[in-house]
JSON list of C-alpha atoms in Angstrom, two decimals:
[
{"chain": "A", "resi": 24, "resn": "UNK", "atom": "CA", "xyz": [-5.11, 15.43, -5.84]},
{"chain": "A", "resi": 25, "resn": "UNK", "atom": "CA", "xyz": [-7.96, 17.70, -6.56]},
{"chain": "A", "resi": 26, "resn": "UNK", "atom": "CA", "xyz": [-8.64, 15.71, -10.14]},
{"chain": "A", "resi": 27, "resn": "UNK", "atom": "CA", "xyz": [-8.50, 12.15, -8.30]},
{"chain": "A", "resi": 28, "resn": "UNK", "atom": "CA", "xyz": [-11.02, 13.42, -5.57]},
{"chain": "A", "resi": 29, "resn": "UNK", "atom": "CA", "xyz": [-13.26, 14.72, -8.57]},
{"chain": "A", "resi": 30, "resn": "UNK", "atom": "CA", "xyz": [-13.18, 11.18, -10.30]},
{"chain": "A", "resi": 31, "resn": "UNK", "atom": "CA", "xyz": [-13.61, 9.29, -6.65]},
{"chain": "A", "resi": 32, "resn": "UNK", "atom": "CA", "xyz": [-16.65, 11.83, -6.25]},
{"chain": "A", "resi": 33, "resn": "UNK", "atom": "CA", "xyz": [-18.28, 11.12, -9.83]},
{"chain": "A", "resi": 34, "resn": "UNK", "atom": "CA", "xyz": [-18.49, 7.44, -8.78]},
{"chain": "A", "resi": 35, "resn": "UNK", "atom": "CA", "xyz": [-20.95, 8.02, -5.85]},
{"chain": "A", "resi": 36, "resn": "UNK", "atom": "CA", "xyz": [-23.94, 10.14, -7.77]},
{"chain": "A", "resi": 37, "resn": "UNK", "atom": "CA", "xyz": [-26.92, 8.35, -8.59]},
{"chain": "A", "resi": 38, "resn": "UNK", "atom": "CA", "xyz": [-26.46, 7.31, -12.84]},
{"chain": "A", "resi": 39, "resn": "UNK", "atom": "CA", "xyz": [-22.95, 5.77, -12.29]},
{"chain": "A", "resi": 40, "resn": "UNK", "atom": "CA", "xyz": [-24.71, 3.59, -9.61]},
{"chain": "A", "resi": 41, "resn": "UNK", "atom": "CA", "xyz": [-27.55, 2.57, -10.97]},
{"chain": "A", "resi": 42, "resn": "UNK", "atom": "CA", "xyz": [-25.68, 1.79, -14.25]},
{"chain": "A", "resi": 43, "resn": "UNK", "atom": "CA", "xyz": [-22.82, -0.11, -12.05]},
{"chain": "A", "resi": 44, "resn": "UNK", "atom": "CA", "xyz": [-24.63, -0.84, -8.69]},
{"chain": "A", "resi": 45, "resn": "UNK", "atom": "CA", "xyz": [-22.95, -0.50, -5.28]},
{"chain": "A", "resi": 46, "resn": "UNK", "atom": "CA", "xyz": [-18.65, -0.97, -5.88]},
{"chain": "A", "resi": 47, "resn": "UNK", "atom": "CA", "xyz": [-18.20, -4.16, -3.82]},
{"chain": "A", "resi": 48, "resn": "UNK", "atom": "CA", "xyz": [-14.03, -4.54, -4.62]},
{"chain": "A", "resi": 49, "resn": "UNK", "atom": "CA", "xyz": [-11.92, -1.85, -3.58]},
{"chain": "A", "resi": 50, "resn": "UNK", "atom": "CA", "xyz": [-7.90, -1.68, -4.39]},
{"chain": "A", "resi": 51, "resn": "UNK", "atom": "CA", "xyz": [-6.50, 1.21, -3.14]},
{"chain": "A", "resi": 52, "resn": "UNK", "atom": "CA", "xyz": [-3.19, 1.34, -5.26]},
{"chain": "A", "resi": 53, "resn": "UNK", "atom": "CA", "xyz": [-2.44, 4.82, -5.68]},
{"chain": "A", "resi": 54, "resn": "UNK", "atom": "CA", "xyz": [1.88, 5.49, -5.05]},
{"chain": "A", "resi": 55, "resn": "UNK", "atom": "CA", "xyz": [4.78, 8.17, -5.88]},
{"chain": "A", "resi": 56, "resn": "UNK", "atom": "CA", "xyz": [8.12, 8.31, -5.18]},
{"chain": "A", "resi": 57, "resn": "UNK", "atom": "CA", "xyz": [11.11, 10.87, -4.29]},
{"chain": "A", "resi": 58, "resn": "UNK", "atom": "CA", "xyz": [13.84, 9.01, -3.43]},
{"chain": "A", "resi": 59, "resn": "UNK", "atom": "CA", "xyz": [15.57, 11.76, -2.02]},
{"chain": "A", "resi": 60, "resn": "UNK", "atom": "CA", "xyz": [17.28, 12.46, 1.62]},
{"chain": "A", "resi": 61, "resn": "UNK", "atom": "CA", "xyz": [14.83, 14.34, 4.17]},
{"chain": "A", "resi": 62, "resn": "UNK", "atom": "CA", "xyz": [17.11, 17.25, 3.78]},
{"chain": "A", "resi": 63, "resn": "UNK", "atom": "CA", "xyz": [16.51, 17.78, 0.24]},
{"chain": "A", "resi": 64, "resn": "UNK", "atom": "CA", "xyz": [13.09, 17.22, 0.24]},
{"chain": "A", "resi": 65, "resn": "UNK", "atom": "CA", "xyz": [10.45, 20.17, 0.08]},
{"chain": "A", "resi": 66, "resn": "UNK", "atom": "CA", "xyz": [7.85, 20.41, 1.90]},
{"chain": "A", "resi": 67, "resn": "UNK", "atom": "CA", "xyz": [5.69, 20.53, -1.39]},
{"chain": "A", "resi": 68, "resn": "UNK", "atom": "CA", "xyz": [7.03, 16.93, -2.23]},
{"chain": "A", "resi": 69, "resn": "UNK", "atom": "CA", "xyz": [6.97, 15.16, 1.23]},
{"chain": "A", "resi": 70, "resn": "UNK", "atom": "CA", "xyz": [3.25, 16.47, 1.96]},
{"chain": "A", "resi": 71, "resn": "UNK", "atom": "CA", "xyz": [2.46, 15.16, -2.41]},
{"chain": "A", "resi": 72, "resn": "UNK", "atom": "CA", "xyz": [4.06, 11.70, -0.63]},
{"chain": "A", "resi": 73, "resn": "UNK", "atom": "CA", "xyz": [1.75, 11.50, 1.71]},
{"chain": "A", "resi": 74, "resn": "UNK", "atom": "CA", "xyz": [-1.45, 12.33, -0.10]},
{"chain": "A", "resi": 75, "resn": "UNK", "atom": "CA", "xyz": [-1.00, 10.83, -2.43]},
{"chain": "A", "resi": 76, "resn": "UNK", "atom": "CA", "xyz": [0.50, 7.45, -0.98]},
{"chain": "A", "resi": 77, "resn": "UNK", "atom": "CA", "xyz": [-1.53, 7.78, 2.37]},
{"chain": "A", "resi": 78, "resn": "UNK", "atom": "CA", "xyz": [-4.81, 10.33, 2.49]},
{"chain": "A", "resi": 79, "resn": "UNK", "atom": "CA", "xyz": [-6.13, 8.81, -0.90]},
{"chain": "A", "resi": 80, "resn": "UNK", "atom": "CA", "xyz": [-6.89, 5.45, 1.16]},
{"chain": "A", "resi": 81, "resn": "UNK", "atom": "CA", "xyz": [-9.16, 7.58, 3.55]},
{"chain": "A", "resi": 82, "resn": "UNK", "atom": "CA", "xyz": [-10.86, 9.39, 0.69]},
{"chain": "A", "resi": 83, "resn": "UNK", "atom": "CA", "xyz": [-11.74, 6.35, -1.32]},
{"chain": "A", "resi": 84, "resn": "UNK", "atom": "CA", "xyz": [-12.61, 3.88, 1.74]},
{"chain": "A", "resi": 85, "resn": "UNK", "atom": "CA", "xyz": [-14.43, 7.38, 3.12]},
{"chain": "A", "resi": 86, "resn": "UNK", "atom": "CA", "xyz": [-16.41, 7.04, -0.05]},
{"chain": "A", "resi": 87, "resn": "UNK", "atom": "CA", "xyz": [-17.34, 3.80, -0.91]},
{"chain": "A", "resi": 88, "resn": "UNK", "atom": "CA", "xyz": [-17.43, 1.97, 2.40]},
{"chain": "A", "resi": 89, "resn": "UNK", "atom": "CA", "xyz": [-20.50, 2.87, 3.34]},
{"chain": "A", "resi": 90, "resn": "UNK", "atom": "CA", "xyz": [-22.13, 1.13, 0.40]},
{"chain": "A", "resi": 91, "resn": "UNK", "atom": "CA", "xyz": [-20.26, -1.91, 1.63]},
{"chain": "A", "resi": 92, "resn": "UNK", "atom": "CA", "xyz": [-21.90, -1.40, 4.80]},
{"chain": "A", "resi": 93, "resn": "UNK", "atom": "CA", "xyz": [-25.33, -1.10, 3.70]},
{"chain": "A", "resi": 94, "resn": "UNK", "atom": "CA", "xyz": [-25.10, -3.92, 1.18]},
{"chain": "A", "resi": 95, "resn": "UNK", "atom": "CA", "xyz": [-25.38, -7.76, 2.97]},
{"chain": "A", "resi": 96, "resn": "UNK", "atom": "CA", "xyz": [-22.89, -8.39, -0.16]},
{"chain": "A", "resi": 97, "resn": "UNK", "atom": "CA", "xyz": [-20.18, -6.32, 1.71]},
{"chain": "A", "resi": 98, "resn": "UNK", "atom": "CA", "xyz": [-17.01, -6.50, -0.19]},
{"chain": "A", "resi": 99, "resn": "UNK", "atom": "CA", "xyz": [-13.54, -6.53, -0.36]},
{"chain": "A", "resi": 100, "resn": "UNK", "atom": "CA", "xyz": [-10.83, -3.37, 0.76]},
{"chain": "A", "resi": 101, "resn": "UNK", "atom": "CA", "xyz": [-7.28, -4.15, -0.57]},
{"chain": "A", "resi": 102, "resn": "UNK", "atom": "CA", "xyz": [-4.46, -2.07, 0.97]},
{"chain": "A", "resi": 103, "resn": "UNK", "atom": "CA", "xyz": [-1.48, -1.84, -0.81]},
{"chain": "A", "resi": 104, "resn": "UNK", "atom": "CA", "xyz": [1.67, -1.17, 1.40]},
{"chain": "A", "resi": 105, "resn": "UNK", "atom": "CA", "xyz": [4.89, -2.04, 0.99]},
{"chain": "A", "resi": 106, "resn": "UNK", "atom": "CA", "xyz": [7.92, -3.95, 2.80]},
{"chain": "A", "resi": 107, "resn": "UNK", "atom": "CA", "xyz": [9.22, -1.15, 3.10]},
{"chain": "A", "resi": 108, "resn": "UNK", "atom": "CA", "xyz": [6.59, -0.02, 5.84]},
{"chain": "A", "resi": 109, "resn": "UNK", "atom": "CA", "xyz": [8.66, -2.31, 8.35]},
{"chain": "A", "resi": 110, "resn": "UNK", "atom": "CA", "xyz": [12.03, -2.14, 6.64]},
{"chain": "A", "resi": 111, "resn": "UNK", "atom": "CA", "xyz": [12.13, 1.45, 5.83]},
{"chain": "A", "resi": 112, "resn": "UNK", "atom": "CA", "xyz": [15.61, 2.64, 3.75]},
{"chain": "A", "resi": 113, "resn": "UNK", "atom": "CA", "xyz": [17.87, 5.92, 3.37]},
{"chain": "A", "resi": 114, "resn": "UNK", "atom": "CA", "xyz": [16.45, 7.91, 1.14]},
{"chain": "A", "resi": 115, "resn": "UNK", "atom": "CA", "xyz": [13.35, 7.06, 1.22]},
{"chain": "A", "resi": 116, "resn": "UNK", "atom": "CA", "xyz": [12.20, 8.54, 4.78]},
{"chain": "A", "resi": 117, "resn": "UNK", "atom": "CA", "xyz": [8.64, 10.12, 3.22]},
{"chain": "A", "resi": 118, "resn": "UNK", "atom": "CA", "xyz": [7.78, 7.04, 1.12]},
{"chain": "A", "resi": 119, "resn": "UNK", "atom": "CA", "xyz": [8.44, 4.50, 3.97]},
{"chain": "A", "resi": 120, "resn": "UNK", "atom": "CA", "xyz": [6.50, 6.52, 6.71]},
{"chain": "A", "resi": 121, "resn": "UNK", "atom": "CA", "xyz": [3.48, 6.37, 4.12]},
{"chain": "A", "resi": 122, "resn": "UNK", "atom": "CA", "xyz": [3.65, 3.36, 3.62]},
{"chain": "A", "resi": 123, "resn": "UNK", "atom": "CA", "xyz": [4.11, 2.18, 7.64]},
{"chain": "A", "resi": 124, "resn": "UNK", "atom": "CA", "xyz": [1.06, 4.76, 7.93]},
{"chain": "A", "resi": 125, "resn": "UNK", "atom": "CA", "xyz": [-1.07, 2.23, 5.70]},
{"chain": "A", "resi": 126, "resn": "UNK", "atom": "CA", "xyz": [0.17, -1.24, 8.08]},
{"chain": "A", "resi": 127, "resn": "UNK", "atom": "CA", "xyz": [-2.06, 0.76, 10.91]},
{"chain": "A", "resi": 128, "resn": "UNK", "atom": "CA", "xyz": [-4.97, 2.10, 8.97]},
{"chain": "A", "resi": 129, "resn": "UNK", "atom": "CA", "xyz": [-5.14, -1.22, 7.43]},
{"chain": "A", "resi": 130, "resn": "UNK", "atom": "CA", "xyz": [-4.93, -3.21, 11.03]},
{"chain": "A", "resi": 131, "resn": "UNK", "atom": "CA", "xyz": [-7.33, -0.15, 12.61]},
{"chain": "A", "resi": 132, "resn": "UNK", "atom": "CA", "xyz": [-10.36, -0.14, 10.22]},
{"chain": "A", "resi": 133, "resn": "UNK", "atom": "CA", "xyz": [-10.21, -3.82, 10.15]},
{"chain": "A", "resi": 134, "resn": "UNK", "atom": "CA", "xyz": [-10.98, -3.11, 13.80]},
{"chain": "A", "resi": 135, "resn": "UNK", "atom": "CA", "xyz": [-13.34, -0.46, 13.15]},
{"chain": "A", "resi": 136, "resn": "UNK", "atom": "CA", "xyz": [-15.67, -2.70, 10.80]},
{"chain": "A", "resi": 137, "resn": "UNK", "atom": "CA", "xyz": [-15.41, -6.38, 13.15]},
{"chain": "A", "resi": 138, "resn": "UNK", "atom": "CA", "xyz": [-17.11, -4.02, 15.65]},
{"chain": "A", "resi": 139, "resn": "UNK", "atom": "CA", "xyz": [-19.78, -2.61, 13.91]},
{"chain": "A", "resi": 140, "resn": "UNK", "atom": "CA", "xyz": [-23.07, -3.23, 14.90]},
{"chain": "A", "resi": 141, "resn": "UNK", "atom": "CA", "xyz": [-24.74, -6.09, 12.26]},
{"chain": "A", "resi": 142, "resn": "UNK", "atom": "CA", "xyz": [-28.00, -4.70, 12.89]},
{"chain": "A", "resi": 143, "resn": "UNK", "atom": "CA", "xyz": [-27.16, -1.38, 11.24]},
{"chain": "A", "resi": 144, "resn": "UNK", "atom": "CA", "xyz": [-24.79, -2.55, 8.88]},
{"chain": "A", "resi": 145, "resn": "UNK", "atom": "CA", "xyz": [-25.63, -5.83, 6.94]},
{"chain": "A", "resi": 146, "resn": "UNK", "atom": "CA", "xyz": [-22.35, -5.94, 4.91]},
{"chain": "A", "resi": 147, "resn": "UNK", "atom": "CA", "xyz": [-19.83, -5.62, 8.00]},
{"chain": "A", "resi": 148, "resn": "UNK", "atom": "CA", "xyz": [-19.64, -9.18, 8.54]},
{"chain": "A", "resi": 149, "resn": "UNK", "atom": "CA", "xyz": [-18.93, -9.94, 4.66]},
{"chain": "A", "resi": 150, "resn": "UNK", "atom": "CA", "xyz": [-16.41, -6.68, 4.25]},
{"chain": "A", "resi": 151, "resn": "UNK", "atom": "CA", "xyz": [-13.13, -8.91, 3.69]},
{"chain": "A", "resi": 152, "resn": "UNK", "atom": "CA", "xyz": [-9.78, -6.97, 4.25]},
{"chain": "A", "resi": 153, "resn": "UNK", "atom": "CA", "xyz": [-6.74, -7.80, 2.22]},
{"chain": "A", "resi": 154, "resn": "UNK", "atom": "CA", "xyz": [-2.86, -6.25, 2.89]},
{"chain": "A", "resi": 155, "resn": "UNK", "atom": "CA", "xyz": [-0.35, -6.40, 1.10]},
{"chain": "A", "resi": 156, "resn": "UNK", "atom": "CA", "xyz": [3.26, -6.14, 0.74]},
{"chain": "A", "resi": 157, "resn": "UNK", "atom": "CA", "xyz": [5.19, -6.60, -1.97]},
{"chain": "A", "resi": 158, "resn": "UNK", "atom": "CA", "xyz": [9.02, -5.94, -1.93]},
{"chain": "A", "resi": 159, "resn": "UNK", "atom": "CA", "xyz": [10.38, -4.47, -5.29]},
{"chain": "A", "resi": 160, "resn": "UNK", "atom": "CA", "xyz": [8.33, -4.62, -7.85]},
{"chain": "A", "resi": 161, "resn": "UNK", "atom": "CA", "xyz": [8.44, -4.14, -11.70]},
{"chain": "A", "resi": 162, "resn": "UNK", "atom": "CA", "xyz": [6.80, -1.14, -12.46]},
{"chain": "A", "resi": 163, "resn": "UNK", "atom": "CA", "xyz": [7.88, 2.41, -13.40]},
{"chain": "A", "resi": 164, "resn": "UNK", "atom": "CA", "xyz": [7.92, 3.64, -9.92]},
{"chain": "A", "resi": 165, "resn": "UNK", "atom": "CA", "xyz": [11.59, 2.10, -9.38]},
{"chain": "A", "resi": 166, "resn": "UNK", "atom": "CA", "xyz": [12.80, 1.13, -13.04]},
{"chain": "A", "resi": 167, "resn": "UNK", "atom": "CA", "xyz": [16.28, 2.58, -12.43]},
{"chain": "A", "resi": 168, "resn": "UNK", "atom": "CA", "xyz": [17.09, 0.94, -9.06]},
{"chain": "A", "resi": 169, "resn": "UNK", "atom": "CA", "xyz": [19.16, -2.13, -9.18]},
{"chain": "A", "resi": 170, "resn": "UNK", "atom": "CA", "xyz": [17.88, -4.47, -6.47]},
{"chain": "A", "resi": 171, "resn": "UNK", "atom": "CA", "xyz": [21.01, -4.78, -3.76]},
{"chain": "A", "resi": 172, "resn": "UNK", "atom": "CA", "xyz": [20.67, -8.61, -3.79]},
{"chain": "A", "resi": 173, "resn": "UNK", "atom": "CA", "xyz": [18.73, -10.92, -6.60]},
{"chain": "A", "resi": 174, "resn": "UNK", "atom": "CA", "xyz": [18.88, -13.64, -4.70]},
{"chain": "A", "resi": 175, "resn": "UNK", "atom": "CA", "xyz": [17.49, -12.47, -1.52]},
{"chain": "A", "resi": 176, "resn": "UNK", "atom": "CA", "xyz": [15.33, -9.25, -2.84]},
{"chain": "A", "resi": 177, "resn": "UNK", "atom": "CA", "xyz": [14.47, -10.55, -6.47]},
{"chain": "A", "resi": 178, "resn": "UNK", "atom": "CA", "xyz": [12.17, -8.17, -7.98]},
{"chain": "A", "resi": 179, "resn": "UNK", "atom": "CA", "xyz": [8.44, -9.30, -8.29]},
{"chain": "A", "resi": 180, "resn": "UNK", "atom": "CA", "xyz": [6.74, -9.33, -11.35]},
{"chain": "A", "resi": 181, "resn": "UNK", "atom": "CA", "xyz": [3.82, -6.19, -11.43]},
{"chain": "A", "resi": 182, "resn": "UNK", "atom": "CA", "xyz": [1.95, -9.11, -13.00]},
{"chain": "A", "resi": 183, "resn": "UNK", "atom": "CA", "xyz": [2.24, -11.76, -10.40]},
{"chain": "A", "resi": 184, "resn": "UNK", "atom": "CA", "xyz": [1.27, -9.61, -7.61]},
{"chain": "A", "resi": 185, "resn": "UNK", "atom": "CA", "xyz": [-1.70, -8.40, -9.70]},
{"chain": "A", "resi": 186, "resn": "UNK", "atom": "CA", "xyz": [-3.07, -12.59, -10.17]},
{"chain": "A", "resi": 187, "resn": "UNK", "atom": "CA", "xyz": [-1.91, -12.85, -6.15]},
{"chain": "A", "resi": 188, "resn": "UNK", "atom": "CA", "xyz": [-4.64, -10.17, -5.32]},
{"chain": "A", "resi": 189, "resn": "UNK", "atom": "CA", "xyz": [-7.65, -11.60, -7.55]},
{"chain": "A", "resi": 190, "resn": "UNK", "atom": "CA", "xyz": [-6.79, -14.79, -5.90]},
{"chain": "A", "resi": 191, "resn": "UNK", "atom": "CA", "xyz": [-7.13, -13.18, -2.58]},
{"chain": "A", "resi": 192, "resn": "UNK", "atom": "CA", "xyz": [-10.22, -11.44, -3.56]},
{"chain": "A", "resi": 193, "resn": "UNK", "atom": "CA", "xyz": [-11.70, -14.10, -5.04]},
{"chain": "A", "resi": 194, "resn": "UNK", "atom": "CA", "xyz": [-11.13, -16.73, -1.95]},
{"chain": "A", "resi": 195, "resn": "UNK", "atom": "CA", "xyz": [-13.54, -14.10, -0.05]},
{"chain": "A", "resi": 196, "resn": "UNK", "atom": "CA", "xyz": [-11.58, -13.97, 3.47]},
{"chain": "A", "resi": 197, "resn": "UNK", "atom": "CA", "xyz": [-9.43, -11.41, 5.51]},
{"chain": "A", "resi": 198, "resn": "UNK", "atom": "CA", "xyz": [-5.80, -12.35, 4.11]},
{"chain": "A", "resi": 199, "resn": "UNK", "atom": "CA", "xyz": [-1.70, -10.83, 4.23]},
{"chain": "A", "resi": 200, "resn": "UNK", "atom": "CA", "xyz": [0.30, -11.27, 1.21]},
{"chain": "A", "resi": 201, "resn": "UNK", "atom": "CA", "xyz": [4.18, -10.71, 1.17]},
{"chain": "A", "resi": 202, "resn": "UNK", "atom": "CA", "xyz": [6.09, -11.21, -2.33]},
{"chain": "A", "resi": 203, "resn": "UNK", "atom": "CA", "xyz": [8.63, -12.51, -2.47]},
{"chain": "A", "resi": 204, "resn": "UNK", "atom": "CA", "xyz": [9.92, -14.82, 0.52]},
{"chain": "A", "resi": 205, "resn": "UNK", "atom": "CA", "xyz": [11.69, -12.67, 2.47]},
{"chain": "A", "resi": 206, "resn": "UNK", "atom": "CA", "xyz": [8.76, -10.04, 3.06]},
{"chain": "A", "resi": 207, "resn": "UNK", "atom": "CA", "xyz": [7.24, -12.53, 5.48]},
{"chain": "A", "resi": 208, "resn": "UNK", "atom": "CA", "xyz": [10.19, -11.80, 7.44]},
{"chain": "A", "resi": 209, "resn": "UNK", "atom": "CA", "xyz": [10.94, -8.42, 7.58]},
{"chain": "A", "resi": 210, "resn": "UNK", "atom": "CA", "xyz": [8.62, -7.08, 9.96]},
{"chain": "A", "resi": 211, "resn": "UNK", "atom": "CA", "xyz": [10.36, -9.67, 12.16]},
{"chain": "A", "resi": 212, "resn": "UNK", "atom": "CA", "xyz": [13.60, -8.02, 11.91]},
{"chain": "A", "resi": 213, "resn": "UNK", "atom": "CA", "xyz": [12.88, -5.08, 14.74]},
{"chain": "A", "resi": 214, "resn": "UNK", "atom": "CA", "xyz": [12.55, -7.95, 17.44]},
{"chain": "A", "resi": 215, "resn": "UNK", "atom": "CA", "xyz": [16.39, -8.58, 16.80]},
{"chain": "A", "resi": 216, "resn": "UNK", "atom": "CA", "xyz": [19.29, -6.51, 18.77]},
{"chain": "A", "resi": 217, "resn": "UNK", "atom": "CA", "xyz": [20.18, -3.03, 17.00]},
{"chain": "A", "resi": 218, "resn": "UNK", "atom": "CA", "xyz": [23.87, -4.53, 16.67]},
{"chain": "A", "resi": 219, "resn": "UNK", "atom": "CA", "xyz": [21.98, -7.70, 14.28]},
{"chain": "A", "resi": 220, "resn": "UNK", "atom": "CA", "xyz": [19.96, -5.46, 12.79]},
{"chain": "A", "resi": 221, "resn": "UNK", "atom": "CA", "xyz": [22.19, -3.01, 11.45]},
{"chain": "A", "resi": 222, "resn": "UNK", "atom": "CA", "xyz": [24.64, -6.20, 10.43]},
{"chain": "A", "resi": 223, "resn": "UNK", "atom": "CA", "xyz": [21.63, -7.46, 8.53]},
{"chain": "A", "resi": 224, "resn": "UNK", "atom": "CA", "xyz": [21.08, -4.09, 6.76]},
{"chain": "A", "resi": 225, "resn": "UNK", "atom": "CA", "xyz": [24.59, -3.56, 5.57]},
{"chain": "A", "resi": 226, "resn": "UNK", "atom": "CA", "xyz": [24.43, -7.19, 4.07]},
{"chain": "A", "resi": 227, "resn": "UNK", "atom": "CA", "xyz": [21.18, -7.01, 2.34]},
{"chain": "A", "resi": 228, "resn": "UNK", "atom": "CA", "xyz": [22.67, -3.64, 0.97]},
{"chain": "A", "resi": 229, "resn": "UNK", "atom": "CA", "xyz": [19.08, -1.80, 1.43]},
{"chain": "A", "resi": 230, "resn": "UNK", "atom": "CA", "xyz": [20.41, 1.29, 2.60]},
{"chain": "A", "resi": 231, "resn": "UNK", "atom": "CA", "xyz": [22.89, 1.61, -0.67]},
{"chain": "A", "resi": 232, "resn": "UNK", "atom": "CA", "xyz": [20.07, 0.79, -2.77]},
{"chain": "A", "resi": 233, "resn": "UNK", "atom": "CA", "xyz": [19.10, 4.20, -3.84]},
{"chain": "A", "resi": 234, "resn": "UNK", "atom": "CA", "xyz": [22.65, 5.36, -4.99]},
{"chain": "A", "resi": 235, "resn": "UNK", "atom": "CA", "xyz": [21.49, 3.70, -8.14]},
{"chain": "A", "resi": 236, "resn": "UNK", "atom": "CA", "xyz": [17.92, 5.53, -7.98]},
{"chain": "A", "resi": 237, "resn": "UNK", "atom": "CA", "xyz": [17.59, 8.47, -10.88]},
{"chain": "A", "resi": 238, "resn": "UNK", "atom": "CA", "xyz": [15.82, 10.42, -8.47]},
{"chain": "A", "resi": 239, "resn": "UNK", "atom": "CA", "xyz": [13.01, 12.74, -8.95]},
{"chain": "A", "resi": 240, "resn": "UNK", "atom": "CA", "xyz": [9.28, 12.28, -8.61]},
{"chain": "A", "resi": 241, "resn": "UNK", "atom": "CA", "xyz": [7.88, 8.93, -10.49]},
{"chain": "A", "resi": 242, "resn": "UNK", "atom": "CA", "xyz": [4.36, 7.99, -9.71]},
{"chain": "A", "resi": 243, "resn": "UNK", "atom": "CA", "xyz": [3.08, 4.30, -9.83]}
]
């Protein structure tokens, strides 16, 4: 954590800017995992979790959002959650509530920057916030779990989400995407009765999902 706040820190001094100018696209991407229960989890790892997964959004919006601000260019903040965030999963208790921690800071400083005053900040009004939420996705992070269903839960290429972001970026508006299908609906899954609910978990097989996890830290 120390090294990534060093390199966030060496953006913001006067050469890199002048050789760059102001950062006007920011994708805060940052993610481990455990994938263990809460009882075998350390406080070490759960607290890594969350710094890593969480706290590195407010260092890096902390440190380049007042550029935005400043600049009547704005630009763009892209928060990367997960479905998870609504779902949540066994096994995964730390990485979910990280990830449910970015749905708010996302939906707050949206807030936060529609209510700034224009006069004082020129870019608020062209700052364009971007969420997303992919399901599984093909990247190191979760190479050894076997998605419980391919036909509901298929696993999302890293590279399609990746074009799916530009796109968003470069359409220029405030914008949710879900990959694949069934992430649109997840979040709508807590409306349901607990009896449903828990029916609809043991048949999407989420909570069995990490039997087939390796375990361990893996970063992302």
């Amino acid at each position: 954590e120390k090294e990534a706040r060093r390199r966030v820190g060496s953006y913001t001094d006067s050469t890199c800017n002048q050789q760059l100018g102001t950062p006007t696209i920011l994708i805060n991407n940052a993610g481990i995992v455990n994938g263990l229960p809460l009882l075998s989890l350390t406080p070490s790892q759960y607290t890594r979790t969350f710094n890593i997964n969480t706290l590195s959004h407010f260092h890096t919006c902390r440190t380049f959002l007042p550029a935005m601000l400043s600049s009547p260019l704005g630009g763009t903040i892209v928060t990367v959650s997960s479905v998870l965030g609504h779902l949540g999963a066994s096994h995964l208790t730390d990485y979910t509530a990280s990830k449910a921690a970015l749905l708010a800071f996302h939906t707050s400083l949206s807030a936060e920057i529609a209510s700034l005053p224009a006069a004082s900040n020129p870019g608020a009004e062209n700052i364009r916030m971007v969420l997303v939420k992919p399901g599984q996705l093909s990247t190191n992070m979760f190479s050894t779990l076997k998605s419980p269903s391919d036909f509901f839960g298929p696993v999302v290429a890293a590279k399609d989400l990746a074009m799916e972001i530009v796109d968003a970026v470069e359409r220029g508006r405030n914008e949710v995407l879900c990959m694949p299908v069934y992430a649109w609906l997840v979040e709508w899954l807590g409306v349901l009765p607990v009896s449903l609910q828990r029916a609809a978990r043991w048949a999407s097989g989420v909570d069995g999902a990490m039997e087939s996890f390796g375990g361990g830290r893996k970063r992302d």
